[in-house]
Amino acid sequence: MSEAILKVTGLSKSFDGVRALSDLSCDLCRGEILGLIGPNGAGKTTLFNVVTGFIAPEGGKVSLKSTDITGLAPHRLANRGIARTFQDLRLIRQLSALDNALLSFRDQPGERLGNVFFRARRGREHERQNRQEAIRLLEDAGIAEKADDPAEDLSYGQQKLLSLVCCLAARAEVVLLDEPVAGIAPEMKEKILGMIRDLRDNGKSVVLIEHDLDAVMQTCDRVVFMDAGAKVSEGTPQEVRNDPKVIEAYID
Ligand SMILES: Nc1ncnc2c1ncn2[C@@H]1O[C@H](COP(=O)(O)OP(=O)(O)OP(=O)(O)O)[C@@H](O)[C@H]1O
Ligand SMILES: [Mg+2]
């Protein structure tokens, strides 16, 4: 197994007495797609919320490339190269698809220059580059013709693609995807899974939460199955699928 880029150790978090994370430890290796599966309420999204700084854990640690990042604010974690999508998408509905993508770019280098004239010129050049890159991402996702439409006018599948584009615009090394193919048509599903594999092939490290087991099995290098906030099984997709504890959970 290659080196861990992201490591969580002994994480715990409760909500009103419900254990959402219970001493959870897990590694994401550099350049892999790690599948995260488990029943509703297993704690999958809570894990993302803790790793991306939206929720503070009650115990445990999150490390990125061996640096302790536990409890850092979401924007700081974004600047360190962790990007995510949300289960409920969280696009800005009235803004165009292109503007949603543009808002997701990190760093504005113009701000660091002292001279106002150069700052403005650099800023404009930077804006132009981001715009070009955003259009390229929308093209790759097959939704460039929707660039000027408000996000709310896109179909649900197109909105899922747009939320993935926004995540890619951050150019993060670690990409956390919360149910990116849930509830969409098969051809769009294939498109999104292809984009996720491309991410991995371009050296990114990906965690994929998904209930669609076939999608997980065909896309992931490794899978973690969690239940009641704890890791129950871990291994290759085949190993996890054949684990009696996993089979039992999915039959119940
Ligand atoms: N902000 C919150 N406030 C209160 N309870 C929460 C909060 N977030 C999560 N929970 C609870 O924590 C538990 C784990 O929820 P979580 O959303 O992490 O599960 P999940 O594995 O993502 O489920 P699903 O597959 O349905 O998305 C659940 O019991 C949920 O109700
Ligand atoms: Mg969830």
mmCIF file of N, CA, C and O in Angstrom, residues 116-186:
data_model
loop_
_atom_site.group_PDB
_atom_site.id
_atom_site.type_symbol
_atom_site.label_atom_id
_atom_site.label_comp_id
_atom_site.label_asym_id
_atom_site.label_seq_id
_atom_site.Cartn_x
_atom_site.Cartn_y
_atom_site.Cartn_z
ATOM 1 N N VAL A 116 -0.591 48.908 -7.049
ATOM 2 C CA VAL A 116 -2.009 48.833 -7.397
ATOM 3 C C VAL A 116 -2.207 48.562 -8.888
ATOM 4 O O VAL A 116 -3.053 47.770 -9.286
ATOM 5 N N PHE A 117 -1.376 49.211 -9.736
ATOM 6 C CA PHE A 117 -1.515 49.047 -11.178
ATOM 7 C C PHE A 117 -1.288 47.585 -11.570
ATOM 8 O O PHE A 117 -2.098 46.964 -12.239
ATOM 9 N N PHE A 118 -0.160 47.018 -11.082
ATOM 10 C CA PHE A 118 0.143 45.623 -11.421
ATOM 11 C C PHE A 118 -0.883 44.669 -10.834
ATOM 12 O O PHE A 118 -1.234 43.678 -11.423
ATOM 13 N N ARG A 119 -1.362 45.058 -9.637
ATOM 14 C CA ARG A 119 -2.338 44.210 -8.959
ATOM 15 C C ARG A 119 -3.589 44.081 -9.831
ATOM 16 O O ARG A 119 -4.104 42.993 -10.048
ATOM 17 N N ALA A 120 -4.063 45.207 -10.359
ATOM 18 C CA ALA A 120 -5.268 45.181 -11.187
ATOM 19 C C ALA A 120 -5.030 44.360 -12.443
ATOM 20 O O ALA A 120 -5.851 43.536 -12.823
ATOM 21 N N ARG A 121 -3.849 44.573 -13.076
ATOM 22 C CA ARG A 121 -3.566 43.855 -14.329
ATOM 23 C C ARG A 121 -3.431 42.351 -14.076
ATOM 24 O O ARG A 121 -3.985 41.535 -14.782
ATOM 25 N N ARG A 122 -2.692 42.013 -13.008
ATOM 26 C CA ARG A 122 -2.533 40.597 -12.661
ATOM 27 C C ARG A 122 -3.881 39.974 -12.324
ATOM 28 O O ARG A 122 -4.181 38.841 -12.679
ATOM 29 N N GLY A 123 -4.706 40.757 -11.608
ATOM 30 C CA GLY A 123 -6.034 40.277 -11.209
ATOM 31 C C GLY A 123 -6.879 39.946 -12.425
ATOM 32 O O GLY A 123 -7.526 38.907 -12.478
ATOM 33 N N ARG A 124 -6.845 40.851 -13.427
ATOM 34 C CA ARG A 124 -7.641 40.622 -14.644
ATOM 35 C C ARG A 124 -7.152 39.389 -15.395
ATOM 36 O O ARG A 124 -7.929 38.590 -15.883
ATOM 37 N N GLU A 125 -5.829 39.243 -15.476
ATOM 38 C CA GLU A 125 -5.240 38.099 -16.174
ATOM 39 C C GLU A 125 -5.633 36.793 -15.461
ATOM 40 O O GLU A 125 -5.996 35.799 -16.080
ATOM 41 N N HIS A 126 -5.598 36.854 -14.140
ATOM 42 C CA HIS A 126 -5.943 35.693 -13.339
ATOM 43 C C HIS A 126 -7.410 35.316 -13.557
ATOM 44 O O HIS A 126 -7.760 34.144 -13.721
ATOM 45 N N GLU A 127 -8.260 36.347 -13.586
ATOM 46 C CA GLU A 127 -9.689 36.129 -13.815
ATOM 47 C C GLU A 127 -9.932 35.475 -15.170
ATOM 48 O O GLU A 127 -10.753 34.575 -15.301
ATOM 49 N N ARG A 128 -9.163 35.953 -16.178
ATOM 50 C CA ARG A 128 -9.317 35.416 -17.534
ATOM 51 C C ARG A 128 -8.904 33.932 -17.561
ATOM 52 O O ARG A 128 -9.581 33.097 -18.133
ATOM 53 N N GLN A 129 -7.808 33.622 -16.876
ATOM 54 C CA GLN A 129 -7.346 32.225 -16.833
ATOM 55 C C GLN A 129 -8.359 31.327 -16.119
ATOM 56 O O GLN A 129 -8.637 30.218 -16.568
ATOM 57 N N ASN A 130 -8.900 31.834 -15.003
ATOM 58 C CA ASN A 130 -9.893 31.041 -14.270
ATOM 59 C C ASN A 130 -11.127 30.784 -15.127
ATOM 60 O O ASN A 130 -11.687 29.692 -15.123
ATOM 61 N N ARG A 131 -11.538 31.820 -15.876
ATOM 62 C CA ARG A 131 -12.707 31.701 -16.728
ATOM 63 C C ARG A 131 -12.489 30.632 -17.788
ATOM 64 O O ARG A 131 -13.341 29.786 -18.034
ATOM 65 N N GLN A 132 -11.299 30.679 -18.391
ATOM 66 C CA GLN A 132 -10.954 29.690 -19.418
ATOM 67 C C GLN A 132 -10.961 28.270 -18.839
ATOM 68 O O GLN A 132 -11.483 27.342 -19.437
ATOM 69 N N GLU A 133 -10.376 28.160 -17.659
ATOM 70 C CA GLU A 133 -10.294 26.853 -16.994
ATOM 71 C C GLU A 133 -11.695 26.361 -16.605
ATOM 72 O O GLU A 133 -12.008 25.172 -16.761
ATOM 73 N N ALA A 134 -12.542 27.294 -16.118
ATOM 74 C CA ALA A 134 -13.906 26.901 -15.728
ATOM 75 C C ALA A 134 -14.671 26.407 -16.953
ATOM 76 O O ALA A 134 -15.386 25.396 -16.884
ATOM 77 N N ILE A 135 -14.502 27.089 -18.085
ATOM 78 C CA ILE A 135 -15.202 26.673 -19.303
ATOM 79 C C ILE A 135 -14.701 25.299 -19.747
ATOM 80 O O ILE A 135 -15.478 24.425 -20.131
ATOM 81 N N ARG A 136 -13.376 25.090 -19.620
ATOM 82 C CA ARG A 136 -12.827 23.780 -19.992
ATOM 83 C C ARG A 136 -13.415 22.671 -19.100
ATOM 84 O O ARG A 136 -13.790 21.609 -19.578
ATOM 85 N N LEU A 137 -13.538 22.953 -17.805
ATOM 86 C CA LEU A 137 -14.106 21.956 -16.886
ATOM 87 C C LEU A 137 -15.573 21.673 -17.221
ATOM 88 O O LEU A 137 -16.012 20.524 -17.188
ATOM 89 N N LEU A 138 -16.320 22.744 -17.561
ATOM 90 C CA LEU A 138 -17.726 22.549 -17.927
ATOM 91 C C LEU A 138 -17.819 21.738 -19.222
ATOM 92 O O LEU A 138 -18.698 20.879 -19.372
ATOM 93 N N GLU A 139 -16.886 21.995 -20.148
ATOM 94 C CA GLU A 139 -16.861 21.219 -21.405
ATOM 95 C C GLU A 139 -16.578 19.757 -21.126
ATOM 96 O O GLU A 139 -17.260 18.869 -21.633
ATOM 97 N N ASP A 140 -15.557 19.504 -20.297
ATOM 98 C CA ASP A 140 -15.212 18.107 -19.957
ATOM 99 C C ASP A 140 -16.398 17.383 -19.332
ATOM 100 O O ASP A 140 -16.565 16.183 -19.509
ATOM 101 N N ALA A 141 -17.181 18.136 -18.559
ATOM 102 C CA ALA A 141 -18.337 17.529 -17.901
ATOM 103 C C ALA A 141 -19.533 17.423 -18.849
ATOM 104 O O ALA A 141 -20.562 16.837 -18.493
ATOM 105 N N GLY A 142 -19.417 18.024 -20.044
ATOM 106 C CA GLY A 142 -20.502 17.956 -21.026
ATOM 107 C C GLY A 142 -21.638 18.913 -20.726
ATOM 108 O O GLY A 142 -22.767 18.710 -21.181
ATOM 109 N N ILE A 143 -21.397 19.963 -19.952
ATOM 110 C CA ILE A 143 -22.476 20.908 -19.628
ATOM 111 C C ILE A 143 -22.097 22.347 -20.005
ATOM 112 O O ILE A 143 -22.665 23.299 -19.469
ATOM 113 N N ALA A 144 -21.157 22.490 -20.954
ATOM 114 C CA ALA A 144 -20.715 23.840 -21.336
ATOM 115 C C ALA A 144 -21.861 24.663 -21.925
ATOM 116 O O ALA A 144 -21.914 25.886 -21.741
ATOM 117 N N GLU A 145 -22.808 23.992 -22.590
ATOM 118 C CA GLU A 145 -23.914 24.762 -23.194
ATOM 119 C C GLU A 145 -24.834 25.356 -22.130
ATOM 120 O O GLU A 145 -25.677 26.212 -22.430
ATOM 121 N N LYS A 146 -24.655 24.920 -20.876
ATOM 122 C CA LYS A 146 -25.466 25.446 -19.769
ATOM 123 C C LYS A 146 -24.709 26.518 -18.975
ATOM 124 O O LYS A 146 -25.183 26.951 -17.924
ATOM 125 N N ALA A 147 -23.517 26.909 -19.454
ATOM 126 C CA ALA A 147 -22.642 27.802 -18.686
ATOM 127 C C ALA A 147 -23.355 29.056 -18.182
ATOM 128 O O ALA A 147 -23.133 29.486 -17.042
ATOM 129 N N ASP A 148 -24.224 29.649 -19.016
ATOM 130 C CA ASP A 148 -24.853 30.909 -18.631
ATOM 131 C C ASP A 148 -26.221 30.736 -17.976
ATOM 132 O O ASP A 148 -26.860 31.717 -17.605
ATOM 133 N N ASP A 149 -26.663 29.496 -17.843
ATOM 134 C CA ASP A 149 -27.978 29.258 -17.224
ATOM 135 C C ASP A 149 -27.844 29.254 -15.697
ATOM 136 O O ASP A 149 -26.848 28.767 -15.161
ATOM 137 N N PRO A 150 -28.882 29.758 -15.002
ATOM 138 C CA PRO A 150 -28.846 29.643 -13.535
ATOM 139 C C PRO A 150 -28.758 28.170 -13.151
ATOM 140 O O PRO A 150 -29.378 27.318 -13.795
ATOM 141 N N ALA A 151 -28.000 27.883 -12.093
ATOM 142 C CA ALA A 151 -27.800 26.480 -11.678
ATOM 143 C C ALA A 151 -29.132 25.771 -11.476
ATOM 144 O O ALA A 151 -29.278 24.595 -11.796
ATOM 145 N N GLU A 152 -30.141 26.526 -10.986
ATOM 146 C CA GLU A 152 -31.421 25.869 -10.678
ATOM 147 C C GLU A 152 -32.147 25.394 -11.941
ATOM 148 O O GLU A 152 -33.053 24.577 -11.851
ATOM 149 N N ASP A 153 -31.762 25.897 -13.114
ATOM 150 C CA ASP A 153 -32.417 25.461 -14.345
ATOM 151 C C ASP A 153 -31.806 24.186 -14.921
ATOM 152 O O ASP A 153 -32.313 23.630 -15.894
ATOM 153 N N LEU A 154 -30.679 23.731 -14.358
ATOM 154 C CA LEU A 154 -30.056 22.501 -14.841
ATOM 155 C C LEU A 154 -30.828 21.290 -14.296
ATOM 156 O O LEU A 154 -31.437 21.371 -13.225
ATOM 157 N N SER A 155 -30.798 20.177 -15.070
ATOM 158 C CA SER A 155 -31.425 18.948 -14.569
ATOM 159 C C SER A 155 -30.657 18.495 -13.327
ATOM 160 O O SER A 155 -29.518 18.942 -13.089
ATOM 161 N N TYR A 156 -31.242 17.562 -12.566
ATOM 162 C CA TYR A 156 -30.571 17.099 -11.347
ATOM 163 C C TYR A 156 -29.204 16.490 -11.676
ATOM 164 O O TYR A 156 -28.205 16.776 -11.009
ATOM 165 N N GLY A 157 -29.155 15.693 -12.751
ATOM 166 C CA GLY A 157 -27.883 15.082 -13.146
ATOM 167 C C GLY A 157 -26.851 16.141 -13.523
ATOM 168 O O GLY A 157 -25.671 16.036 -13.165
ATOM 169 N N GLN A 158 -27.302 17.163 -14.254
ATOM 170 C CA GLN A 158 -26.384 18.251 -14.632
ATOM 171 C C GLN A 158 -25.913 19.015 -13.401
ATOM 172 O O GLN A 158 -24.771 19.457 -13.335
ATOM 173 N N GLN A 159 -26.810 19.168 -12.409
ATOM 174 C CA GLN A 159 -26.395 19.839 -11.171
ATOM 175 C C GLN A 159 -25.341 19.014 -10.428
ATOM 176 O O GLN A 159 -24.407 19.552 -9.843
ATOM 177 N N LYS A 160 -25.488 17.691 -10.483
ATOM 178 C CA LYS A 160 -24.470 16.819 -9.858
ATOM 179 C C LYS A 160 -23.132 17.022 -10.566
ATOM 180 O O LYS A 160 -22.077 17.099 -9.926
ATOM 181 N N LEU A 161 -23.175 17.087 -11.923
ATOM 182 C CA LEU A 161 -21.948 17.322 -12.682
ATOM 183 C C LEU A 161 -21.360 18.674 -12.326
ATOM 184 O O LEU A 161 -20.145 18.817 -12.160
ATOM 185 N N LEU A 162 -22.227 19.690 -12.189
ATOM 186 C CA LEU A 162 -21.744 21.035 -11.851
ATOM 187 C C LEU A 162 -21.092 21.039 -10.461
ATOM 188 O O LEU A 162 -20.051 21.678 -10.268
ATOM 189 N N SER A 163 -21.673 20.313 -9.514
ATOM 190 C CA SER A 163 -21.061 20.323 -8.178
ATOM 191 C C SER A 163 -19.697 19.626 -8.233
ATOM 192 O O SER A 163 -18.769 20.015 -7.526
ATOM 193 N N LEU A 164 -19.550 18.641 -9.122
ATOM 194 C CA LEU A 164 -18.238 18.006 -9.286
ATOM 195 C C LEU A 164 -17.260 18.989 -9.949
ATOM 196 O O LEU A 164 -16.102 19.097 -9.538
ATOM 197 N N VAL A 165 -17.739 19.732 -10.939
ATOM 198 C CA VAL A 165 -16.900 20.760 -11.583
ATOM 199 C C VAL A 165 -16.407 21.767 -10.546
ATOM 200 O O VAL A 165 -15.231 22.133 -10.515
ATOM 201 N N CYS A 166 -17.313 22.211 -9.655
ATOM 202 C CA CYS A 166 -16.929 23.182 -8.618
ATOM 203 C C CYS A 166 -15.842 22.595 -7.729
ATOM 204 O O CYS A 166 -14.888 23.285 -7.339
ATOM 205 N N CYS A 167 -15.982 21.331 -7.418
ATOM 206 C CA CYS A 167 -14.990 20.656 -6.580
ATOM 207 C C CYS A 167 -13.650 20.583 -7.328
ATOM 208 O O CYS A 167 -12.591 20.838 -6.748
ATOM 209 N N LEU A 168 -13.680 20.295 -8.623
ATOM 210 C CA LEU A 168 -12.439 20.186 -9.404
ATOM 211 C C LEU A 168 -11.767 21.544 -9.566
ATOM 212 O O LEU A 168 -10.538 21.632 -9.650
ATOM 213 N N ALA A 169 -12.590 22.615 -9.614
ATOM 214 C CA ALA A 169 -12.035 23.956 -9.805
ATOM 215 C C ALA A 169 -11.080 24.329 -8.672
ATOM 216 O O ALA A 169 -10.179 25.139 -8.845
ATOM 217 N N ALA A 170 -11.270 23.712 -7.512
ATOM 218 C CA ALA A 170 -10.390 23.999 -6.372
ATOM 219 C C ALA A 170 -9.005 23.378 -6.563
ATOM 220 O O ALA A 170 -8.087 23.678 -5.804
ATOM 221 N N ARG A 171 -8.853 22.544 -7.563
ATOM 222 C CA ARG A 171 -7.574 21.873 -7.886
ATOM 223 C C ARG A 171 -6.953 21.230 -6.640
ATOM 224 O O ARG A 171 -5.749 21.360 -6.384
ATOM 225 N N ALA A 172 -7.797 20.569 -5.871
ATOM 226 C CA ALA A 172 -7.325 19.979 -4.614
ATOM 227 C C ALA A 172 -6.642 18.637 -4.873
ATOM 228 O O ALA A 172 -6.921 17.968 -5.857
ATOM 229 N N GLU A 173 -5.753 18.282 -3.950
ATOM 230 C CA GLU A 173 -5.088 16.976 -4.038
ATOM 231 C C GLU A 173 -5.971 15.872 -3.485
ATOM 232 O O GLU A 173 -5.892 14.733 -3.902
ATOM 233 N N VAL A 174 -6.779 16.233 -2.469
ATOM 234 C CA VAL A 174 -7.672 15.265 -1.836
ATOM 235 C C VAL A 174 -9.110 15.680 -2.148
ATOM 236 O O VAL A 174 -9.504 16.814 -1.883
ATOM 237 N N VAL A 175 -9.865 14.760 -2.736
ATOM 238 C CA VAL A 175 -11.209 15.083 -3.193
ATOM 239 C C VAL A 175 -12.208 14.144 -2.505
ATOM 240 O O VAL A 175 -12.085 12.917 -2.616
ATOM 241 N N LEU A 176 -13.158 14.730 -1.783
ATOM 242 C CA LEU A 176 -14.133 13.942 -1.028
ATOM 243 C C LEU A 176 -15.504 14.099 -1.683
ATOM 244 O O LEU A 176 -16.036 15.210 -1.756
ATOM 245 N N LEU A 177 -16.069 13.006 -2.164
ATOM 246 C CA LEU A 177 -17.304 13.075 -2.938
ATOM 247 C C LEU A 177 -18.427 12.362 -2.192
ATOM 248 O O LEU A 177 -18.344 11.166 -1.916
ATOM 249 N N ASP A 178 -19.493 13.139 -1.867
ATOM 250 C CA ASP A 178 -20.595 12.573 -1.083
ATOM 251 C C ASP A 178 -21.760 12.218 -2.008
ATOM 252 O O ASP A 178 -22.535 13.084 -2.409
ATOM 253 N N GLU A 179 -21.839 10.967 -2.349
ATOM 254 C CA GLU A 179 -22.906 10.416 -3.216
ATOM 255 C C GLU A 179 -23.014 11.145 -4.555
ATOM 256 O O GLU A 179 -24.078 11.654 -4.911
ATOM 257 N N PRO A 180 -21.923 11.162 -5.329
ATOM 258 C CA PRO A 180 -21.956 11.913 -6.592
ATOM 259 C C PRO A 180 -22.845 11.308 -7.676
ATOM 260 O O PRO A 180 -23.220 12.022 -8.601
ATOM 261 N N VAL A 181 -23.212 10.029 -7.557
ATOM 262 C CA VAL A 181 -24.054 9.464 -8.621
ATOM 263 C C VAL A 181 -25.437 9.036 -8.133
ATOM 264 O O VAL A 181 -26.205 8.441 -8.898
ATOM 265 N N ALA A 182 -25.778 9.378 -6.889
ATOM 266 C CA ALA A 182 -27.090 8.963 -6.373
ATOM 267 C C ALA A 182 -28.209 9.659 -7.150
ATOM 268 O O ALA A 182 -28.162 10.873 -7.356
ATOM 269 N N GLY A 183 -29.171 8.881 -7.584
ATOM 270 C CA GLY A 183 -30.391 9.436 -8.157
ATOM 271 C C GLY A 183 -30.276 9.986 -9.566
ATOM 272 O O GLY A 183 -31.084 10.819 -9.967
ATOM 273 N N ILE A 184 -29.283 9.538 -10.334
ATOM 274 C CA ILE A 184 -29.184 10.067 -11.704
ATOM 275 C C ILE A 184 -29.227 8.951 -12.746
ATOM 276 O O ILE A 184 -29.008 7.786 -12.440
ATOM 277 N N ALA A 185 -29.490 9.345 -13.991
ATOM 278 C CA ALA A 185 -29.655 8.387 -15.092
ATOM 279 C C ALA A 185 -28.333 7.666 -15.383
ATOM 280 O O ALA A 185 -27.258 8.232 -15.173
ATOM 281 N N PRO A 186 -28.430 6.393 -15.874
ATOM 282 C CA PRO A 186 -27.229 5.567 -16.076
ATOM 283 C C PRO A 186 -26.132 6.219 -16.923
ATOM 284 O O PRO A 186 -24.960 6.135 -16.571
#
